[in-house]
PDB file of C-alpha atoms in Angstrom:
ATOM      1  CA  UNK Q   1     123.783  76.762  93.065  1.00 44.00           C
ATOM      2  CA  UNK Q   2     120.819  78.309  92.160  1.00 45.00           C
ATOM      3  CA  UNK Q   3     120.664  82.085  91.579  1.00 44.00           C
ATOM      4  CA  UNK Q   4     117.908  82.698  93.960  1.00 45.00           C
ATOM      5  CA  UNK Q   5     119.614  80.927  96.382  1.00 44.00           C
ATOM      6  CA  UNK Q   6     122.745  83.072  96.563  1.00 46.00           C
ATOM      7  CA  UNK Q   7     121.739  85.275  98.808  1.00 48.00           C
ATOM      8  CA  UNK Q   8     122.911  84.496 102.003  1.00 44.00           C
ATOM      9  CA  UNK Q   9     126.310  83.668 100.726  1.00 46.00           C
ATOM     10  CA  UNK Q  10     126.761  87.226  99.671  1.00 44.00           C
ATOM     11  CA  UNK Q  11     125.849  88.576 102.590  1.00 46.00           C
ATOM     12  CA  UNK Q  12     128.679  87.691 104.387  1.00 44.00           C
ATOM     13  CA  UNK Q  13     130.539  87.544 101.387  1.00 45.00           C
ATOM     14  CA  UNK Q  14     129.746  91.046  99.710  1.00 44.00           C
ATOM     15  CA  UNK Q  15     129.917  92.567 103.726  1.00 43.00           C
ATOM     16  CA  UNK Q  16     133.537  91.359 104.261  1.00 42.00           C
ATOM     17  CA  UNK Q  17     134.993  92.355 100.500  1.00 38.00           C
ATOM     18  CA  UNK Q  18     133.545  96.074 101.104  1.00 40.00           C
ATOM     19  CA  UNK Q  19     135.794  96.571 104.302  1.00 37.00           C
ATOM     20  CA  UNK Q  20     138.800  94.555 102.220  1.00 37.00           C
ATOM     21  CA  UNK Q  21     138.111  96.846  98.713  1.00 37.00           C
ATOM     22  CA  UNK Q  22     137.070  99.741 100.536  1.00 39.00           C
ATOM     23  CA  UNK Q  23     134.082  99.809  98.031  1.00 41.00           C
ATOM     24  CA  UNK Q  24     131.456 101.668 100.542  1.00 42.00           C
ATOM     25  CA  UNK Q  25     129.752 100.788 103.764  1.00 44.00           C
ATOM     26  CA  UNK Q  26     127.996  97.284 104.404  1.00 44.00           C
ATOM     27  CA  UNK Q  27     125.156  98.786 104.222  1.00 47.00           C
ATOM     28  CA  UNK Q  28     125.374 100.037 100.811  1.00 51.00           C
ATOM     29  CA  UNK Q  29     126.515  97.019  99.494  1.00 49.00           C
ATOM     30  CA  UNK Q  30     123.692  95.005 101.038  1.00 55.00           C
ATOM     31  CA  UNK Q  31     121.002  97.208  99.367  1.00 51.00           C
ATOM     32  CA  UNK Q  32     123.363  97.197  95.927  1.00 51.00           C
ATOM     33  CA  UNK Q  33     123.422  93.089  96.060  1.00 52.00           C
ATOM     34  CA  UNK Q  34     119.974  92.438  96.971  1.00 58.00           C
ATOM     35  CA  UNK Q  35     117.014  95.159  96.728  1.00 61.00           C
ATOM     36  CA  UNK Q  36     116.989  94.898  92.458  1.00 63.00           C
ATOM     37  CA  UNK Q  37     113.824  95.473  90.952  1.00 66.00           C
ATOM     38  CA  UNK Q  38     113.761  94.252  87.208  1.00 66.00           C
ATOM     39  CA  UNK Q  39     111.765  97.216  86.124  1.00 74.00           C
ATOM     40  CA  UNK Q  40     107.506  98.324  86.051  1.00 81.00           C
ATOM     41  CA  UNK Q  41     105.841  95.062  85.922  1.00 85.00           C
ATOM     42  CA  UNK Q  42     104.424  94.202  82.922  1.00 85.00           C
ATOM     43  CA  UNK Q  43     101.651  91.921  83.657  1.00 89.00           C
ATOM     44  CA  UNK Q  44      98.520  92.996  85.517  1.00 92.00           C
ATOM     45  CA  UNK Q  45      95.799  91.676  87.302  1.00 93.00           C
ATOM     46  CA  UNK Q  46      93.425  91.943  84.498  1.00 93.00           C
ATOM     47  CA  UNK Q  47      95.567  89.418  82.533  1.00 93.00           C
ATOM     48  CA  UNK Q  48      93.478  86.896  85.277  1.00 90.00           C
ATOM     49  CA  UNK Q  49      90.119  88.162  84.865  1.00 91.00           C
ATOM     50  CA  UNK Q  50      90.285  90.570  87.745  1.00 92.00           C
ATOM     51  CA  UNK Q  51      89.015  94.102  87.424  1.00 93.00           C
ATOM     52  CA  UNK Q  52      91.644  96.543  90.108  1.00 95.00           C
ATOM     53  CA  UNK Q  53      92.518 100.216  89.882  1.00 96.00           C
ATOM     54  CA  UNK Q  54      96.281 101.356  89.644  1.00 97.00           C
ATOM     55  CA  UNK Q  55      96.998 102.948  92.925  1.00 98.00           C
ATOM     56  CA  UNK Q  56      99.417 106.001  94.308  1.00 98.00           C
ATOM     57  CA  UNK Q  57     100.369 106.944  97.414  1.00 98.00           C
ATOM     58  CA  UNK Q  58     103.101 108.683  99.716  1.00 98.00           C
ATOM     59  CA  UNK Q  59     105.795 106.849 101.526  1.00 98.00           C
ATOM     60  CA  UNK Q  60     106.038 108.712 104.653  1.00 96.00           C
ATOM     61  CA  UNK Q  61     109.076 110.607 103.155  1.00 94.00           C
ATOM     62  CA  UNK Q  62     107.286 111.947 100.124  1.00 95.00           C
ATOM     63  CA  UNK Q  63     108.064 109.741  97.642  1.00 98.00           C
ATOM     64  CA  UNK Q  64     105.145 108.047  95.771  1.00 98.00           C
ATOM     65  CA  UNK Q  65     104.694 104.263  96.148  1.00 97.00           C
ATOM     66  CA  UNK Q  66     103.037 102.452  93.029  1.00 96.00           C
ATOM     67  CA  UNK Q  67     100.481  99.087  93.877  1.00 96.00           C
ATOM     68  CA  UNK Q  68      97.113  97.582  92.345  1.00 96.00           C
ATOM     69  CA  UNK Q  69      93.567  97.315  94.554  1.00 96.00           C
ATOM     70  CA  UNK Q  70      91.824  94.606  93.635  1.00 95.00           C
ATOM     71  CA  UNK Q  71      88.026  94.864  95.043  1.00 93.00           C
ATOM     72  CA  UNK Q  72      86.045  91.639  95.811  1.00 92.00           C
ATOM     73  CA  UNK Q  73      84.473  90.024  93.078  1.00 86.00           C
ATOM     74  CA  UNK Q  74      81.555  88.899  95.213  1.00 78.00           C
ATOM     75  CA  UNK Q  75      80.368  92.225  96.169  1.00 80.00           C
ATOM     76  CA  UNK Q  76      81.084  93.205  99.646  1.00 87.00           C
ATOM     77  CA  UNK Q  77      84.774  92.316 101.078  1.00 92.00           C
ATOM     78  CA  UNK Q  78      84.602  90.393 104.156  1.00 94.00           C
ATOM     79  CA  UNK Q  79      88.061  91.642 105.051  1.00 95.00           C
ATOM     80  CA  UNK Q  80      91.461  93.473 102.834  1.00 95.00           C
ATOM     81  CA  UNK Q  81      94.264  91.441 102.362  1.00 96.00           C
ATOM     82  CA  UNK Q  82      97.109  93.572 102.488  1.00 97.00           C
ATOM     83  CA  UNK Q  83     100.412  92.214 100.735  1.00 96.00           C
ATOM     84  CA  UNK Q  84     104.094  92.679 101.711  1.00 97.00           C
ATOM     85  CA  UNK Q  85     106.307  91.745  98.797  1.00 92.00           C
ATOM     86  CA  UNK Q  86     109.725  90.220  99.522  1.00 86.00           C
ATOM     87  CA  UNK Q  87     113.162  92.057  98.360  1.00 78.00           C
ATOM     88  CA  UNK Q  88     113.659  90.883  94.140  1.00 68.00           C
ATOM     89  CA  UNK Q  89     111.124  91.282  91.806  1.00 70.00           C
ATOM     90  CA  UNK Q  90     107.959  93.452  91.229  1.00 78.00           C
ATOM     91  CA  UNK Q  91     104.733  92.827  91.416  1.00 88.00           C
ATOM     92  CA  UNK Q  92     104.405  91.027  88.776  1.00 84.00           C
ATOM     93  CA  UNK Q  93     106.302  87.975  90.565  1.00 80.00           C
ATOM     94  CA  UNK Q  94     103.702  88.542  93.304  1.00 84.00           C
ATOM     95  CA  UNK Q  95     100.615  88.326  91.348  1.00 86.00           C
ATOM     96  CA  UNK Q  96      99.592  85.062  91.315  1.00 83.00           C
ATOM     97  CA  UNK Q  97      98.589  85.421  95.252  1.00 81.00           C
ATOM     98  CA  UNK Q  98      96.045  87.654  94.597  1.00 85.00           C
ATOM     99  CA  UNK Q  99      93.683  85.529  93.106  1.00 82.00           C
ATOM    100  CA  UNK Q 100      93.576  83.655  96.039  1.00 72.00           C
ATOM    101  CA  UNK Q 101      91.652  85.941  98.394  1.00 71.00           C
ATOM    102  CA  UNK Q 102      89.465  88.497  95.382  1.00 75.00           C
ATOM    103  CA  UNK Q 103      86.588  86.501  95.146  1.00 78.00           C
ATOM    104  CA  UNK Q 104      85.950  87.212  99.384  1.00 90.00           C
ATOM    105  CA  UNK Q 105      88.260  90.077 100.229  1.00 94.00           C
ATOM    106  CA  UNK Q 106      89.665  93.484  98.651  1.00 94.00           C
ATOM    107  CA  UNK Q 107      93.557  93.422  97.905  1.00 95.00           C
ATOM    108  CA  UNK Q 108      95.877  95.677  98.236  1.00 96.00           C
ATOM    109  CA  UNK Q 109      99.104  94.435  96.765  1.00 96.00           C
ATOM    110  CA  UNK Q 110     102.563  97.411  96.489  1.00 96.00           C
ATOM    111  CA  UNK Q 111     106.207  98.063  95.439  1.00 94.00           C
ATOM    112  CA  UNK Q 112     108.601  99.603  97.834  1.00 93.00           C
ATOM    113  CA  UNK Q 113     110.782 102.284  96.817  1.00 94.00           C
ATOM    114  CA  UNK Q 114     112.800 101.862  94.105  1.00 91.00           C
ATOM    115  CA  UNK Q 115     110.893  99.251  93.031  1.00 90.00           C
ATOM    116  CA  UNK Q 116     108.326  98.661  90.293  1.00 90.00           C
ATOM    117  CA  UNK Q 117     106.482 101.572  89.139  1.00 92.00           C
ATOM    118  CA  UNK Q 118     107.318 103.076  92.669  1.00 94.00           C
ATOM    119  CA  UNK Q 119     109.294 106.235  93.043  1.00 95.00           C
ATOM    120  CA  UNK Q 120     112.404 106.630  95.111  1.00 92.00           C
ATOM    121  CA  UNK Q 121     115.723 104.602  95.586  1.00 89.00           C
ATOM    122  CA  UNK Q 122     115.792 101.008  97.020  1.00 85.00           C
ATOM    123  CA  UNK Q 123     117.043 101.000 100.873  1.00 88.00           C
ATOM    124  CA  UNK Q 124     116.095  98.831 103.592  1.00 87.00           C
ATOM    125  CA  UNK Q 125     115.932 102.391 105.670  1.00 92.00           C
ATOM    126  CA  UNK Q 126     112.931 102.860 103.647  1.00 94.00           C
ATOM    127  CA  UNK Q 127     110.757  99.715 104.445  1.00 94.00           C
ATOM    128  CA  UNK Q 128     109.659 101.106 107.375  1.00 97.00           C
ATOM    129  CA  UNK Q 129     107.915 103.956 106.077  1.00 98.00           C
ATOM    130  CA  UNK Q 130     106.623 102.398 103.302  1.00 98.00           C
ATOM    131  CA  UNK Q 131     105.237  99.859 104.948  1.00 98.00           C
ATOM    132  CA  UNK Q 132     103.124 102.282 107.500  1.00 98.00           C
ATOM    133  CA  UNK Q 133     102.221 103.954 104.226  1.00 98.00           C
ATOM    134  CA  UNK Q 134     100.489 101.292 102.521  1.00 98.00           C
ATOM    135  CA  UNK Q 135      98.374 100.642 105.958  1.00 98.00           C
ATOM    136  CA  UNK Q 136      97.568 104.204 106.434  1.00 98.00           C
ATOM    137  CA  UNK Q 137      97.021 104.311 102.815  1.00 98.00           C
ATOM    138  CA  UNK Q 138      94.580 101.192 102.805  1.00 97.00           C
ATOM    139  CA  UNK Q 139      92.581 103.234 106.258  1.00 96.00           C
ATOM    140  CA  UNK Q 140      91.717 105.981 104.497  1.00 95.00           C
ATOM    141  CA  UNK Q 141      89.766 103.382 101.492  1.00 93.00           C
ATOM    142  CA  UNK Q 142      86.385 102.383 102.050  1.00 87.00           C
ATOM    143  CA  UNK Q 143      85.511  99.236 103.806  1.00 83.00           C
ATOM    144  CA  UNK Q 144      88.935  99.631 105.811  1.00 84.00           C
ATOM    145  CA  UNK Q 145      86.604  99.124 109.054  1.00 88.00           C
ATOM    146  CA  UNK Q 146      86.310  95.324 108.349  1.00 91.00           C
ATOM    147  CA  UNK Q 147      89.892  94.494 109.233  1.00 95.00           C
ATOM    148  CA  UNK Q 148      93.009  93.867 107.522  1.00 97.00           C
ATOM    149  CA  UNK Q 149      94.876  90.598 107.288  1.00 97.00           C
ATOM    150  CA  UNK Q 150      98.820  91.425 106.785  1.00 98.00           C
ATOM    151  CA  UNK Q 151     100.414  89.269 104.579  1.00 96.00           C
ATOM    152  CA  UNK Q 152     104.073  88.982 103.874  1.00 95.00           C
ATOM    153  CA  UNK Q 153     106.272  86.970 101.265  1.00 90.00           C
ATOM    154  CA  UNK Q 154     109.900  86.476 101.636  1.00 88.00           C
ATOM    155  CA  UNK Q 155     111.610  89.179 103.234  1.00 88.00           C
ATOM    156  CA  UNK Q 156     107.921  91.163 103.409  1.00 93.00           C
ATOM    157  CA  UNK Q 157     107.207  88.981 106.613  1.00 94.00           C
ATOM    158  CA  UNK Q 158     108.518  91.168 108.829  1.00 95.00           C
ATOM    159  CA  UNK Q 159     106.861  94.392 107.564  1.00 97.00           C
ATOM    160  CA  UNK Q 160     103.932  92.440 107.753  1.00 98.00           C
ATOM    161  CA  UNK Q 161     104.839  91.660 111.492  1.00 98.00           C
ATOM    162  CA  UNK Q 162     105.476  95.178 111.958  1.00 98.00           C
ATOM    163  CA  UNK Q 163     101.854  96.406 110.527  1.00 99.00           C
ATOM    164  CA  UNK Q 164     100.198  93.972 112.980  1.00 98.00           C
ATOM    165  CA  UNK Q 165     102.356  94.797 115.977  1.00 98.00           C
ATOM    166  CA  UNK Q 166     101.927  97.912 115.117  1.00 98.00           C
ATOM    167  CA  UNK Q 167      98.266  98.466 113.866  1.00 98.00           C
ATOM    168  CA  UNK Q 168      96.805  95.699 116.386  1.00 97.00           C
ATOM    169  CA  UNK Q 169      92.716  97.392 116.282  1.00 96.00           C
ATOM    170  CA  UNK Q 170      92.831  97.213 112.342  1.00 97.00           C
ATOM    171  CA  UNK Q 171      94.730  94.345 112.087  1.00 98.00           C
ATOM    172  CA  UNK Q 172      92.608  90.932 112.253  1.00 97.00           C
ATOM    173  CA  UNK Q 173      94.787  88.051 110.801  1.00 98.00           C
ATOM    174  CA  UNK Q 174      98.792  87.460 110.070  1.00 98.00           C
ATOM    175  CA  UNK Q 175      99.719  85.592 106.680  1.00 97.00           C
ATOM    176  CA  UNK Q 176     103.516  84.617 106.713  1.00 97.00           C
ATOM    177  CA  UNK Q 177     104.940  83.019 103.502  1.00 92.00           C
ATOM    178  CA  UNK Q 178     108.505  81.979 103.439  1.00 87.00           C
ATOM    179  CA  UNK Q 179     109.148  84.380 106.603  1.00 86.00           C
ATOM    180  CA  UNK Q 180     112.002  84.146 109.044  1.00 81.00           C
ATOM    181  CA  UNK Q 181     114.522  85.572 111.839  1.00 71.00           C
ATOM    182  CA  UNK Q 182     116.498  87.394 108.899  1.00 67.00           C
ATOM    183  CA  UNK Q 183     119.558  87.228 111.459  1.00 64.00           C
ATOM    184  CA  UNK Q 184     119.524  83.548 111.146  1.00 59.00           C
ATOM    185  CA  UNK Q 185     119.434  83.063 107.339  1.00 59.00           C
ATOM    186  CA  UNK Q 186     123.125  83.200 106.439  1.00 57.00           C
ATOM    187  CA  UNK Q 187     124.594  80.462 109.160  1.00 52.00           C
ATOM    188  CA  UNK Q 188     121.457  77.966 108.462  1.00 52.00           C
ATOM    189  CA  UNK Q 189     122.165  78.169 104.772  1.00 48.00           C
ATOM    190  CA  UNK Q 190     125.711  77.297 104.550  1.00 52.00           C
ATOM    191  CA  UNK Q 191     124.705  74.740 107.202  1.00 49.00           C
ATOM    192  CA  UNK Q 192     121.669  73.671 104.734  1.00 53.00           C
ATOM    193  CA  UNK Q 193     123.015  74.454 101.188  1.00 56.00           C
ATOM    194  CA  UNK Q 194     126.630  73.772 101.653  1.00 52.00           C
ATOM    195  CA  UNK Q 195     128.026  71.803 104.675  1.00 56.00           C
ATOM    196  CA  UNK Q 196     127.349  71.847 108.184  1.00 59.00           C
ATOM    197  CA  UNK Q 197     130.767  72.492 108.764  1.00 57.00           C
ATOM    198  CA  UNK Q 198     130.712  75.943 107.693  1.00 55.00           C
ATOM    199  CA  UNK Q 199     127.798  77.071 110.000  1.00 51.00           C
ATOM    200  CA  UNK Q 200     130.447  78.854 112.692  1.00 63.00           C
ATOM    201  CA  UNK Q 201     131.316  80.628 109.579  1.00 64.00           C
ATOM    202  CA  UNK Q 202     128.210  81.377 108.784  1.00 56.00           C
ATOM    203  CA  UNK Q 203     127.290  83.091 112.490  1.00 60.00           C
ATOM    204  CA  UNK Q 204     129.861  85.588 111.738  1.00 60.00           C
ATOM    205  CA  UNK Q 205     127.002  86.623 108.942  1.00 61.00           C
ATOM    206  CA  UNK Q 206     124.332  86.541 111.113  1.00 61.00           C
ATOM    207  CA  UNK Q 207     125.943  89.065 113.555  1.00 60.00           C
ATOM    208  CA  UNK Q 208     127.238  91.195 110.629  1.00 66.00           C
ATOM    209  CA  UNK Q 209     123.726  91.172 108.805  1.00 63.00           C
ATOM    210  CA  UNK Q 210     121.938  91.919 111.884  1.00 64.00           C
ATOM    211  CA  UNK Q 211     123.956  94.748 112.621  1.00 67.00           C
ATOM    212  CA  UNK Q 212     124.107  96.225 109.114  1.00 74.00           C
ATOM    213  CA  UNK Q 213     119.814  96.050 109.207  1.00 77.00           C
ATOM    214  CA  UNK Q 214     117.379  98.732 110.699  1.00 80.00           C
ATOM    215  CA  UNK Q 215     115.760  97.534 113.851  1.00 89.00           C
ATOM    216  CA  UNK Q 216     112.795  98.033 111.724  1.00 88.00           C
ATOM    217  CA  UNK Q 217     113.738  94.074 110.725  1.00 86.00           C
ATOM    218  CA  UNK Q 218     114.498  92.667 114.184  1.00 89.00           C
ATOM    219  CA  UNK Q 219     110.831  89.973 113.971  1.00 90.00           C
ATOM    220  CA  UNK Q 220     111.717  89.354 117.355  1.00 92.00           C
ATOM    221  CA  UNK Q 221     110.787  92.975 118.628  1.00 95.00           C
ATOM    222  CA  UNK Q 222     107.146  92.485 117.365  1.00 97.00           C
ATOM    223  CA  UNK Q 223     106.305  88.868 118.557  1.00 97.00           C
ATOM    224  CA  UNK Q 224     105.055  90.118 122.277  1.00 97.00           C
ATOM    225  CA  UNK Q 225     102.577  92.780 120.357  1.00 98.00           C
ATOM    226  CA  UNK Q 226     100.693  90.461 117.780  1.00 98.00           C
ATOM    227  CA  UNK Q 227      97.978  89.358 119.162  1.00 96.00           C
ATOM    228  CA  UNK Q 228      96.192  88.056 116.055  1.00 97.00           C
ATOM    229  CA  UNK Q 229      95.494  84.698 114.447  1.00 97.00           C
ATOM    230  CA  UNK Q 230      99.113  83.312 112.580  1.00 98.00           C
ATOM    231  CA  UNK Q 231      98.891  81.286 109.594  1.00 98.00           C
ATOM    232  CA  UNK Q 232     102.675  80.417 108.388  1.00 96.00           C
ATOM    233  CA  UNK Q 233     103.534  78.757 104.875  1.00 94.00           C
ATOM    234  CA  UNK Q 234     106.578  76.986 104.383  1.00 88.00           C
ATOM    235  CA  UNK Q 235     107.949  74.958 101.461  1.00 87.00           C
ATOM    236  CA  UNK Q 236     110.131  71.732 102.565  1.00 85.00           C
ATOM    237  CA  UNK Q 237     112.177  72.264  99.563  1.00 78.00           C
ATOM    238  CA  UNK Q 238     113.116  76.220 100.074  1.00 77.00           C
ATOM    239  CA  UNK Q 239     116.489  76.971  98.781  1.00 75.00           C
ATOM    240  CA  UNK Q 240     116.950  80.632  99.751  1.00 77.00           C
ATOM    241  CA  UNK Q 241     115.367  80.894 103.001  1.00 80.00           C
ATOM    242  CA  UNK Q 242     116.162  77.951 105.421  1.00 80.00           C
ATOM    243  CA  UNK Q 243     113.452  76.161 106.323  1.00 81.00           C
ATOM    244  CA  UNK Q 244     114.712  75.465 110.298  1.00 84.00           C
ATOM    245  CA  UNK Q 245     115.289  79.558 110.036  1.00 84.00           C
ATOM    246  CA  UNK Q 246     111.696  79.290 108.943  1.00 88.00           C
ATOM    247  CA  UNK Q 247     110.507  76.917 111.952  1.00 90.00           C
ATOM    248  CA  UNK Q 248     112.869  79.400 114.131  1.00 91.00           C
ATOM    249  CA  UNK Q 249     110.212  82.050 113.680  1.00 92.00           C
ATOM    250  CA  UNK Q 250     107.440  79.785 113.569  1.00 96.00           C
ATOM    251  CA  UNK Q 251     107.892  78.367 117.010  1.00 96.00           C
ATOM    252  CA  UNK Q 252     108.596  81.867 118.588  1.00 95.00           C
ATOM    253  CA  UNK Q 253     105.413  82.731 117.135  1.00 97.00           C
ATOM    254  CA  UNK Q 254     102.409  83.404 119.742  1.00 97.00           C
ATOM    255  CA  UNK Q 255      99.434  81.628 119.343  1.00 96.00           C
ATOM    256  CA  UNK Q 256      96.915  80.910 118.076  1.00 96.00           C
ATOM    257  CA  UNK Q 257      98.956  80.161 115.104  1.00 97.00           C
ATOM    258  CA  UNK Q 258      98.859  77.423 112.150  1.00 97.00           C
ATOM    259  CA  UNK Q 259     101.563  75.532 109.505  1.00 96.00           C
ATOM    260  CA  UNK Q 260     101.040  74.418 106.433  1.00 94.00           C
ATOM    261  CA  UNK Q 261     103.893  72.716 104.120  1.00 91.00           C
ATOM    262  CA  UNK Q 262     104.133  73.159 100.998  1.00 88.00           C
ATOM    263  CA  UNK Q 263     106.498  71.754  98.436  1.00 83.00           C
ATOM    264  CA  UNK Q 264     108.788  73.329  95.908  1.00 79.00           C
ATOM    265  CA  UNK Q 265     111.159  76.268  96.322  1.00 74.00           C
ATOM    266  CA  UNK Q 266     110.957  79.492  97.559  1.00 71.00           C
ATOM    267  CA  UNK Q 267     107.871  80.720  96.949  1.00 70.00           C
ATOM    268  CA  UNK Q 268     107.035  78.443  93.729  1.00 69.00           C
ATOM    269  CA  UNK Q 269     103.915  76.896  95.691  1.00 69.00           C
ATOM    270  CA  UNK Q 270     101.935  80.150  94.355  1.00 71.00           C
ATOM    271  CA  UNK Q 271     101.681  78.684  90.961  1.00 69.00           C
ATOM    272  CA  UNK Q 272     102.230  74.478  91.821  1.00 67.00           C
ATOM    273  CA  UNK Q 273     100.260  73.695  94.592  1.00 71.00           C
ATOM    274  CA  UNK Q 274      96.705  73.556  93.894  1.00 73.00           C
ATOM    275  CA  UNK Q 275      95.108  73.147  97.601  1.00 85.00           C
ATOM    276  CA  UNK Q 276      97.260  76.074  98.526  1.00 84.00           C
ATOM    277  CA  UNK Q 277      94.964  78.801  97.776  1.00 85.00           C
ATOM    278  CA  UNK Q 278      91.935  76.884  99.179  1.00 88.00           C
ATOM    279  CA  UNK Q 279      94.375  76.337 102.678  1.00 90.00           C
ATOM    280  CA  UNK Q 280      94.699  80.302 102.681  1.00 91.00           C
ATOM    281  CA  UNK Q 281      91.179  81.303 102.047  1.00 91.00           C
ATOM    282  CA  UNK Q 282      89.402  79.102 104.401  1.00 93.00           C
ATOM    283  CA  UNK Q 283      91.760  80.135 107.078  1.00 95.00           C
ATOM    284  CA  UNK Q 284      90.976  83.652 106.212  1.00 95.00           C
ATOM    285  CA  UNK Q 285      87.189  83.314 106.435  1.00 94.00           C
ATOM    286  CA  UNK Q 286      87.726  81.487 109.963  1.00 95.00           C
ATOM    287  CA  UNK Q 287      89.260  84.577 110.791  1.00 95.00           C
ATOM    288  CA  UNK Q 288      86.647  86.937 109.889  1.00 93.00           C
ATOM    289  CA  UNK Q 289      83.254  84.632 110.531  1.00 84.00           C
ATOM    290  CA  UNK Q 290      84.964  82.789 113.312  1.00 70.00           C
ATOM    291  CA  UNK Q 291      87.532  85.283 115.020  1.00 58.00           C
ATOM    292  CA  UNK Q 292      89.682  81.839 116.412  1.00 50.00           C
ATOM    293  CA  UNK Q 293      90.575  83.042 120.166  1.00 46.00           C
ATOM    294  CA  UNK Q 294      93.238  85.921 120.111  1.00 48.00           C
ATOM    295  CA  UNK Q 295      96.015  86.489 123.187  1.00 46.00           C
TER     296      UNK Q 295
END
């Protein structure tokens, strides 16, 4: 079992052993067992050629959050690309998607709390605020007026929901990568990863990791407010988030929306598949040149 794919074992695992051990709530056990950050990252984008400027700014509870700006290379930005990292890693696992969109479009790429370079402690309580942050943060830049296209890896999929739910005048295209109905994720991958036959056991995790989340993570909450162009990536071979938990989300999704499989594991596609990148950006500049029909 790979280690990245642990994750939804534990949650019903590590939930039920904290009532049994009396070794805190569910909640802090979740956030002990799954928001780890290895530490500042130590790559940057000018190890690929790009030029970007380190970045600070204030979650909404005071604590500052740590990301890099990368400003078109080809002069003016037709849009920002602003990215929602999952729950593991900093940003140095997320830097190889920024190439993809600096040659047309600014990026702004961030750590939550607790993670990275970012101050604070790591809590899913504090996604929320972060994430409304980083787009009020990204407003108040020049060349904010040409739109924002929310993108969001992993478990950052439903901040990026959030952001264009929430921020629907600035917000002009939806990038989901690996996304899904988080409730669904431990029951589809015992049923996936395991057996089928231990999918009733894992719907007692579902109900118990839906429960223990903010509401801030309920994707369904957003879906009637999004009323941009969807592009959603999904790798057939995903071994930490389901892909039918991924196709859950994807068919709830309004249109106009758009798939594209990829291969490999969760998230790997980033570095192995070649026409990825190229599927992204020219879906991007259809977006901004062409504006495909919104709801």
């Amino acid at each position: 079992m790979p280690d990245s794919a642990r994750g939804s074992f534990i949650v019903s695992a590590a939930v039920c052993l904290s009532f049994a051990v009396g070794c805190g709530t569910p909640g802090n056990v979740i956030d002990r067992y799954f928001l780890k950050s290895p530490g500042p990252p130590k790559t940057s984008p000018a190890d690929l050629g790009l030029v970007y400027e380190d970045v600070r700014f204030p979650s909404l509870n005071g604590y500052q959050l740590a990301g890099w700006f990368v400003p078109a290379a080809g002069g003016e930005p037709l849009a920002t690309v602003l990215v929602h990292t999952g729950m593991q890693g900093n940003l140095d696992t997320y830097l190889p998607m920024v190439p993809w969109a600096a040659s047309d479009f600014n990026v702004l790429i961030y750590s939550w709390q607790g993670f990275g370079a970012s101050e604070g402690e790591s809590d899913f309580s504090n996604f929320e605020p972060d994430t409304r942050a980083a787009v009020e943060y990204l407003l108040s830049r020049p060349g904010a007026d040409r739109g924002i296209i929310q993108l969001g890896a992993s478990l950052g999929a439903v901040p990026a929901m959030a952001a264009a739910a929430n921020y629907p005048d600035q917000t002009i295209g939806l990038i989901l990568y690996g996304g899904a109905f988080l409730e669904d994720i431990p029951s589809m991958w015992l049923a996936t990863q395991i057996t089928p036959l231990l999918w009733p056991i894992g719907r007692v995790g579902d109900h118990v990791w839906a429960a223990i989340l903010p509401d801030f993570f309920d994707a369904h909450r957003y879906l009637d407010s999004i009323r941009v162009p969807i592009l959603a990536v999904t790798a057939e071979d995903d071994e930490t988030v389901p892909v039918p938990a991924q196709m859950a989300l994807y068919g709830a999704l309004p249109e106009p929306k758009q798939l594209y499989l990829t291969y490999g594991g969760h998230l790997h596609a980033v570095e192995t598949d070649g026409e990825l990148a190229g599927v992204v950006v020219e879906w991007a500049k259809a977006v901004v040149v062409g504006r495909p029909a919104q709801r």
